[in-house]
PDB file of C-alpha atoms in Angstrom:
ATOM      1  CA  MET F 187     -22.665  89.040 -46.883  1.00 61.00           C
ATOM      2  CA  ALA F 188     -19.601  88.495 -48.943  1.00 71.00           C
ATOM      3  CA  ARG F 189     -19.369  85.335 -50.923  1.00 75.00           C
ATOM      4  CA  LEU F 190     -16.079  84.241 -52.624  1.00 76.00           C
ATOM      5  CA  ALA F 191     -15.655  80.801 -54.320  1.00 74.00           C
ATOM      6  CA  GLY F 192     -18.680  79.202 -52.422  1.00 76.00           C
ATOM      7  CA  ILE F 193     -17.807  80.461 -49.052  1.00 74.00           C
ATOM      8  CA  ASP F 194     -19.064  83.089 -46.829  1.00 75.00           C
ATOM      9  CA  LEU F 195     -16.281  85.200 -45.522  1.00 79.00           C
ATOM     10  CA  PRO F 196     -16.408  86.262 -41.835  1.00 82.00           C
ATOM     11  CA  ASN F 197     -16.184  90.042 -40.999  1.00 81.00           C
ATOM     12  CA  LYS F 198     -12.737  90.242 -40.239  1.00 83.00           C
ATOM     13  CA  ARG F 199      -9.759  91.923 -42.138  1.00 86.00           C
ATOM     14  CA  ILE F 200     -10.118  90.875 -45.684  1.00 85.00           C
ATOM     15  CA  VAL F 201      -6.344  89.526 -45.705  1.00 86.00           C
ATOM     16  CA  ILE F 202      -7.712  86.923 -42.961  1.00 88.00           C
ATOM     17  CA  ALA F 203     -10.925  86.454 -44.290  1.00 86.00           C
ATOM     18  CA  LEU F 204      -9.725  85.101 -47.712  1.00 85.00           C
ATOM     19  CA  THR F 205      -7.753  82.398 -45.781  1.00 87.00           C
ATOM     20  CA  TYR F 206     -11.039  80.806 -45.102  1.00 86.00           C
ATOM     21  CA  ILE F 207     -11.115  79.841 -48.267  1.00 86.00           C
ATOM     22  CA  TYR F 208      -9.466  76.301 -48.796  1.00 88.00           C
ATOM     23  CA  GLY F 209      -6.395  76.698 -50.871  1.00 87.00           C
ATOM     24  CA  ILE F 210      -5.752  80.561 -50.013  1.00 87.00           C
ATOM     25  CA  GLY F 211      -3.199  80.865 -47.211  1.00 89.00           C
ATOM     26  CA  LEU F 212      -1.772  84.257 -45.648  1.00 90.00           C
ATOM     27  CA  GLY F 213       0.739  84.340 -48.455  1.00 90.00           C
ATOM     28  CA  THR F 214      -1.453  83.861 -51.122  1.00 89.00           C
ATOM     29  CA  SER F 215      -4.019  86.270 -49.691  1.00 88.00           C
ATOM     30  CA  LYS F 216      -1.750  89.022 -49.582  1.00 89.00           C
ATOM     31  CA  LYS F 217      -0.667  88.604 -53.199  1.00 88.00           C
ATOM     32  CA  LEU F 218      -4.163  88.421 -54.456  1.00 87.00           C
ATOM     33  CA  ILE F 219      -5.229  91.859 -52.723  1.00 87.00           C
ATOM     34  CA  ALA F 220      -2.219  93.380 -53.912  1.00 87.00           C
ATOM     35  CA  ASP F 221      -2.987  92.223 -57.508  1.00 86.00           C
ATOM     36  CA  ALA F 222      -6.528  93.489 -56.974  1.00 83.00           C
ATOM     37  CA  GLY F 223      -5.446  96.866 -55.807  1.00 83.00           C
ATOM     38  CA  LEU F 224      -7.205  96.848 -52.560  1.00 82.00           C
ATOM     39  CA  ASP F 225      -6.275  97.561 -48.628  1.00 81.00           C
ATOM     40  CA  GLU F 226      -5.537  94.549 -46.742  1.00 82.00           C
ATOM     41  CA  SER F 227      -7.094  96.014 -43.539  1.00 83.00           C
ATOM     42  CA  SER F 228     -10.547  96.538 -44.693  1.00 82.00           C
ATOM     43  CA  ARG F 229     -13.311  94.886 -43.221  1.00 83.00           C
ATOM     44  CA  ALA F 230     -14.832  91.761 -45.499  1.00 79.00           C
ATOM     45  CA  HIS F 231     -18.428  93.056 -45.256  1.00 79.00           C
ATOM     46  CA  ALA F 232     -17.516  96.741 -45.804  1.00 79.00           C
ATOM     47  CA  LEU F 233     -16.197  95.935 -49.215  1.00 80.00           C
ATOM     48  CA  SER F 234     -18.095  97.037 -52.323  1.00 82.00           C
ATOM     49  CA  GLU F 235     -19.488  94.334 -54.883  1.00 83.00           C
ATOM     50  CA  GLU F 236     -17.061  96.214 -57.387  1.00 84.00           C
ATOM     51  CA  ASP F 237     -14.064  95.210 -54.926  1.00 84.00           C
ATOM     52  CA  LEU F 238     -15.314  91.664 -54.326  1.00 84.00           C
ATOM     53  CA  ASN F 239     -15.630  91.081 -58.271  1.00 85.00           C
ATOM     54  CA  LYS F 240     -11.886  92.157 -58.382  1.00 84.00           C
ATOM     55  CA  LEU F 241     -11.089  89.344 -55.987  1.00 84.00           C
ATOM     56  CA  ARG F 242     -13.222  86.916 -57.757  1.00 85.00           C
ATOM     57  CA  ASP F 243     -11.000  87.822 -61.153  1.00 84.00           C
ATOM     58  CA  GLN F 244      -7.846  87.324 -58.985  1.00 84.00           C
ATOM     59  CA  ILE F 245      -9.115  83.933 -57.330  1.00 85.00           C
ATOM     60  CA  LYS F 246     -10.103  82.453 -60.725  1.00 83.00           C
ATOM     61  CA  LYS F 247      -6.443  82.555 -61.485  1.00 83.00           C
ATOM     62  CA  ILE F 248      -5.508  79.944 -58.966  1.00 82.00           C
ATOM     63  CA  GLN F 249      -6.970  76.467 -57.955  1.00 80.00           C
ATOM     64  CA  VAL F 250      -9.299  76.666 -54.568  1.00 81.00           C
ATOM     65  CA  GLU F 251     -12.067  74.780 -52.833  1.00 81.00           C
ATOM     66  CA  GLY F 252     -13.484  71.547 -54.605  1.00 83.00           C
ATOM     67  CA  ASP F 253     -11.242  71.753 -57.602  1.00 86.00           C
ATOM     68  CA  LEU F 254      -7.996  71.620 -55.368  1.00 88.00           C
ATOM     69  CA  ARG F 255      -9.602  69.097 -53.129  1.00 89.00           C
ATOM     70  CA  ARG F 256     -10.104  66.814 -56.038  1.00 90.00           C
ATOM     71  CA  GLU F 257      -6.713  67.108 -57.476  1.00 89.00           C
ATOM     72  CA  VAL F 258      -5.166  66.361 -53.939  1.00 90.00           C
ATOM     73  CA  GLY F 259      -7.629  63.282 -53.669  1.00 90.00           C
ATOM     74  CA  LEU F 260      -6.480  62.173 -57.204  1.00 90.00           C
ATOM     75  CA  SER F 261      -2.886  62.386 -56.493  1.00 88.00           C
ATOM     76  CA  LEU F 262      -3.579  60.365 -53.392  1.00 89.00           C
ATOM     77  CA  LYS F 263      -5.506  57.670 -54.995  1.00 89.00           C
ATOM     78  CA  ARG F 264      -2.960  57.414 -57.784  1.00 88.00           C
ATOM     79  CA  LEU F 265      -0.252  56.700 -55.047  1.00 86.00           C
ATOM     80  CA  ILE F 266      -2.225  54.285 -53.562  1.00 86.00           C
ATOM     81  CA  GLU F 267      -3.127  52.474 -56.586  1.00 84.00           C
ATOM     82  CA  ILE F 268       0.505  52.185 -57.827  1.00 84.00           C
ATOM     83  CA  ASN F 269       1.125  50.400 -54.402  1.00 83.00           C
ATOM     84  CA  CYS F 270       4.443  52.334 -54.098  1.00 86.00           C
ATOM     85  CA  PHE F 271       5.694  53.049 -50.336  1.00 86.00           C
ATOM     86  CA  ARG F 272       3.997  56.469 -50.016  1.00 88.00           C
ATOM     87  CA  GLY F 273       0.725  54.921 -51.087  1.00 88.00           C
ATOM     88  CA  GLN F 274       1.065  52.242 -48.370  1.00 87.00           C
ATOM     89  CA  ARG F 275       1.698  54.850 -45.866  1.00 87.00           C
ATOM     90  CA  HIS F 276      -1.286  56.822 -46.789  1.00 88.00           C
ATOM     91  CA  ARG F 277      -3.110  53.732 -46.826  1.00 87.00           C
ATOM     92  CA  ARG F 278      -2.013  53.031 -43.305  1.00 85.00           C
ATOM     93  CA  GLY F 279      -2.419  56.552 -42.333  1.00 86.00           C
ATOM     94  CA  LEU F 280       1.357  56.833 -40.905  1.00 87.00           C
ATOM     95  CA  PRO F 281       3.528  59.824 -42.179  1.00 89.00           C
ATOM     96  CA  CYS F 282       4.916  59.017 -45.322  1.00 86.00           C
ATOM     97  CA  ARG F 283       8.252  61.231 -45.288  1.00 88.00           C
ATOM     98  CA  GLY F 284      10.474  59.150 -43.091  1.00 87.00           C
ATOM     99  CA  GLN F 285       9.315  60.641 -39.789  1.00 87.00           C
ATOM    100  CA  ARG F 286       9.582  58.391 -36.639  1.00 87.00           C
ATOM    101  CA  THR F 287       6.799  56.605 -35.465  1.00 85.00           C
ATOM    102  CA  LYS F 288       8.157  55.307 -32.165  1.00 85.00           C
ATOM    103  CA  THR F 289       6.854  58.346 -30.579  1.00 85.00           C
ATOM    104  CA  ASN F 290       5.201  61.724 -32.071  1.00 83.00           C
ATOM    105  CA  ALA F 291       3.481  61.449 -35.498  1.00 84.00           C
ATOM    106  CA  ARG F 292       0.075  62.454 -33.724  1.00 85.00           C
ATOM    107  CA  THR F 293      -1.160  64.404 -36.735  1.00 84.00           C
ATOM    108  CA  ARG F 294      -1.219  61.307 -39.040  1.00 84.00           C
ATOM    109  CA  ARG F 295      -1.935  58.635 -36.304  1.00 83.00           C
ATOM    110  CA  GLY F 296      -4.881  60.431 -34.638  1.00 80.00           C
ATOM    111  CA  LYS F 297      -5.350  60.910 -30.996  1.00 80.00           C
ATOM    112  CA  LYS F 298      -3.402  59.026 -28.511  1.00 77.00           C
ATOM    113  CA  ARG F 299      -4.794  55.507 -27.774  1.00 73.00           C
ATOM    114  CA  ILE F 300      -3.714  54.608 -24.272  1.00 71.00           C
ATOM    115  CA  ALA F 301      -3.627  50.810 -23.539  1.00 64.00           C
ATOM    116  CA  VAL F 302      -5.525  50.215 -20.309  1.00 62.00           C
ATOM    117  CA  ALA F 303      -3.757  47.711 -18.051  1.00 58.00           C
ATOM    118  CA  GLY F 304      -5.594  44.579 -17.211  1.00 56.00           C
ATOM    119  CA  LYS F 305      -8.148  45.046 -20.578  1.00 55.00           C
ATOM    120  CA  LYS F 306      -6.809  42.130 -22.154  1.00 54.00           C
ATOM    121  CA  VAL F 307      -7.312  39.553 -19.297  1.00 51.00           C
ATOM    122  CA  ALA F 308     -10.780  40.798 -18.556  1.00 50.00           C
ATOM    123  CA  GLY F 309     -11.783  40.206 -22.253  1.00 49.00           C
ATOM    124  CA  LYS F 310     -10.468  36.755 -22.263  1.00 46.00           C
ATOM    125  CA  LYS F 311     -12.677  35.800 -19.076  1.00 41.00           C
TER     126      LYS F 311
ATOM    127  CA  MET R 286      17.232  69.137 -53.372  1.00 73.00           C
ATOM    128  CA  ALA R 287      16.109  67.636 -56.780  1.00 80.00           C
ATOM    129  CA  ARG R 288      18.372  66.494 -59.159  1.00 84.00           C
ATOM    130  CA  SER R 289      19.904  68.638 -61.799  1.00 86.00           C
ATOM    131  CA  GLN R 290      17.866  68.722 -65.027  1.00 85.00           C
ATOM    132  CA  LYS R 291      21.287  68.538 -67.093  1.00 88.00           C
ATOM    133  CA  LYS R 292      21.912  65.258 -65.634  1.00 87.00           C
ATOM    134  CA  GLY R 293      18.619  63.735 -66.786  1.00 84.00           C
ATOM    135  CA  PRO R 294      16.890  60.767 -64.666  1.00 86.00           C
ATOM    136  CA  TYR R 295      18.931  58.507 -62.805  1.00 86.00           C
ATOM    137  CA  VAL R 296      19.379  54.696 -64.075  1.00 87.00           C
ATOM    138  CA  HIS R 297      22.198  52.521 -63.494  1.00 86.00           C
ATOM    139  CA  GLU R 298      24.012  51.900 -66.567  1.00 87.00           C
ATOM    140  CA  SER R 299      24.156  47.889 -66.224  1.00 87.00           C
ATOM    141  CA  LEU R 300      20.024  47.849 -65.850  1.00 87.00           C
ATOM    142  CA  TRP R 301      19.877  50.275 -68.724  1.00 87.00           C
ATOM    143  CA  LYS R 302      22.093  48.040 -71.089  1.00 87.00           C
ATOM    144  CA  LYS R 303      19.872  45.281 -69.943  1.00 86.00           C
ATOM    145  CA  LEU R 304      17.066  46.865 -70.779  1.00 86.00           C
ATOM    146  CA  GLN R 305      18.240  47.974 -74.536  1.00 85.00           C
ATOM    147  CA  VAL R 306      19.125  44.430 -75.159  1.00 86.00           C
ATOM    148  CA  MET R 307      15.686  43.309 -74.312  1.00 84.00           C
ATOM    149  CA  ARG R 308      13.859  46.209 -76.032  1.00 82.00           C
ATOM    150  CA  ALA R 309      16.094  45.438 -79.289  1.00 83.00           C
ATOM    151  CA  SER R 310      15.284  41.763 -79.292  1.00 81.00           C
ATOM    152  CA  GLY R 311      11.532  42.331 -78.331  1.00 75.00           C
ATOM    153  CA  GLU R 312      11.907  39.555 -75.731  1.00 74.00           C
ATOM    154  CA  LYS R 313      10.414  40.076 -72.434  1.00 76.00           C
ATOM    155  CA  ARG R 314      12.220  38.670 -69.290  1.00 80.00           C
ATOM    156  CA  VAL R 315      12.258  39.426 -65.760  1.00 84.00           C
ATOM    157  CA  ILE R 316      15.420  41.278 -64.896  1.00 85.00           C
ATOM    158  CA  LYS R 317      16.715  40.942 -61.512  1.00 87.00           C
ATOM    159  CA  THR R 318      18.345  43.814 -60.056  1.00 88.00           C
ATOM    160  CA  TYR R 319      19.604  45.474 -56.890  1.00 89.00           C
ATOM    161  CA  LYS R 320      19.423  48.890 -58.647  1.00 87.00           C
ATOM    162  CA  ARG R 321      16.551  50.455 -56.017  1.00 88.00           C
ATOM    163  CA  ALA R 322      17.504  54.024 -56.794  1.00 88.00           C
ATOM    164  CA  SER R 323      17.251  53.760 -60.455  1.00 88.00           C
ATOM    165  CA  MET R 324      14.021  55.725 -61.676  1.00 88.00           C
ATOM    166  CA  ILE R 325      11.156  54.128 -63.857  1.00 88.00           C
ATOM    167  CA  LEU R 326      11.384  55.657 -67.374  1.00 87.00           C
ATOM    168  CA  PRO R 327       8.742  55.593 -70.152  1.00 86.00           C
ATOM    169  CA  GLU R 328      10.840  53.098 -71.628  1.00 83.00           C
ATOM    170  CA  MET R 329      10.422  50.593 -68.866  1.00 83.00           C
ATOM    171  CA  VAL R 330       6.521  50.472 -69.024  1.00 85.00           C
ATOM    172  CA  SER R 331       5.255  46.964 -69.509  1.00 83.00           C
ATOM    173  CA  PHE R 332       8.321  45.261 -68.471  1.00 84.00           C
ATOM    174  CA  THR R 333       8.620  43.248 -65.100  1.00 87.00           C
ATOM    175  CA  ILE R 334      11.503  44.165 -63.176  1.00 87.00           C
ATOM    176  CA  ALA R 335      12.533  41.978 -59.879  1.00 90.00           C
ATOM    177  CA  VAL R 336      13.850  44.403 -57.441  1.00 90.00           C
ATOM    178  CA  HIS R 337      15.693  43.305 -54.235  1.00 90.00           C
ATOM    179  CA  ASN R 338      14.639  44.327 -51.051  1.00 88.00           C
ATOM    180  CA  GLY R 339      17.262  43.091 -49.314  1.00 89.00           C
ATOM    181  CA  ARG R 340      16.148  39.443 -48.835  1.00 89.00           C
ATOM    182  CA  LYS R 341      14.308  38.424 -51.815  1.00 88.00           C
ATOM    183  CA  PHE R 342      13.761  39.989 -55.173  1.00 89.00           C
ATOM    184  CA  ILE R 343      10.025  41.393 -55.502  1.00 88.00           C
ATOM    185  CA  PRO R 344       8.608  41.262 -59.299  1.00 88.00           C
ATOM    186  CA  VAL R 345       7.613  45.056 -60.290  1.00 87.00           C
ATOM    187  CA  TYR R 346       5.473  45.170 -63.126  1.00 87.00           C
ATOM    188  CA  CYS R 347       5.829  48.750 -64.571  1.00 86.00           C
ATOM    189  CA  THR R 348       3.050  51.003 -65.549  1.00 86.00           C
ATOM    190  CA  GLU R 349       2.336  54.428 -67.138  1.00 85.00           C
ATOM    191  CA  SER R 350       1.595  55.800 -63.748  1.00 86.00           C
ATOM    192  CA  MET R 351       4.746  54.753 -62.184  1.00 86.00           C
ATOM    193  CA  VAL R 352       7.188  56.653 -64.241  1.00 87.00           C
ATOM    194  CA  GLY R 353       9.260  59.003 -62.240  1.00 86.00           C
ATOM    195  CA  HIS R 354       9.027  56.847 -59.099  1.00 88.00           C
ATOM    196  CA  ARG R 355      12.249  54.822 -58.158  1.00 88.00           C
ATOM    197  CA  LEU R 356      12.250  50.967 -58.475  1.00 88.00           C
ATOM    198  CA  GLY R 357      12.956  50.792 -54.545  1.00 88.00           C
ATOM    199  CA  GLU R 358       9.473  52.500 -53.833  1.00 88.00           C
ATOM    200  CA  PHE R 359       7.661  49.298 -54.922  1.00 88.00           C
ATOM    201  CA  SER R 360       9.755  46.776 -53.130  1.00 87.00           C
ATOM    202  CA  ILE R 361       9.110  47.357 -49.469  1.00 85.00           C
ATOM    203  CA  THR R 362      12.087  46.546 -47.075  1.00 86.00           C
ATOM    204  CA  ARG R 363      10.183  46.113 -43.800  1.00 83.00           C
ATOM    205  CA  THR R 364       7.405  43.824 -42.780  1.00 81.00           C
ATOM    206  CA  PHE R 365       5.374  44.582 -39.924  1.00 76.00           C
ATOM    207  CA  LYS R 366       2.615  42.276 -39.021  1.00 72.00           C
ATOM    208  CA  GLY R 367       1.380  43.945 -36.022  1.00 69.00           C
ATOM    209  CA  HIS R 368       2.050  43.694 -32.404  1.00 70.00           C
ATOM    210  CA  SER R 369       1.852  40.477 -30.175  1.00 69.00           C
ATOM    211  CA  GLY R 370      -0.800  41.746 -27.899  1.00 67.00           C
ATOM    212  CA  SER R 371      -3.131  43.401 -30.441  1.00 61.00           C
ATOM    213  CA  LYS R 372      -6.507  41.857 -31.450  1.00 60.00           C
ATOM    214  CA  LYS R 373      -7.145  43.450 -34.687  1.00 54.00           C
ATOM    215  CA  THR R 374      -3.967  41.341 -36.305  1.00 46.00           C
ATOM    216  CA  LYS R 375      -4.661  37.753 -36.173  1.00 41.00           C
TER     217      LYS R 375
END
């Protein structure tokens, strides 16, 4: 079992497998593998311990998983604490880069909540 | 696109002048301003600036962590109290 940065890698091509780590996308993955001098298309479980150590050394250079999550969390907390516009949008779970919210914005606002006709009347009785 | 480094952070002249006077004399007074696009500089920390939101002046107390943000970010221009039918807001 190949284990990197506290994550079990699935047995896929190593470029893809690395993207299962939080903080590594396809671009970063390609760069890391090139820097480690490995072949992108080799399967994750087929890698030798030596190759894995090469990858570990590369991953140490960037921020991934817990550290990265913590940093993102802290910067969000800062925005919320200083009570700026972006902080208020984060607090309410709305988009904070000026997108429209009349429609769309489903990623931030969550799944659609459809108003049910006649619900209010039933509640009042 | 980000602003050119050469120009430095944007602060409107008149606001900057007032701030300099206040810093020189050591007195602390609330400055009223319409210059929402002006950036908060380290020099402004611990001053209160009343920023116009289109209707009235909102006092903004500048702290260390606000440096680099614009004054307008702290003076919200829209008020949304919720929709008429929703139960949540009451």
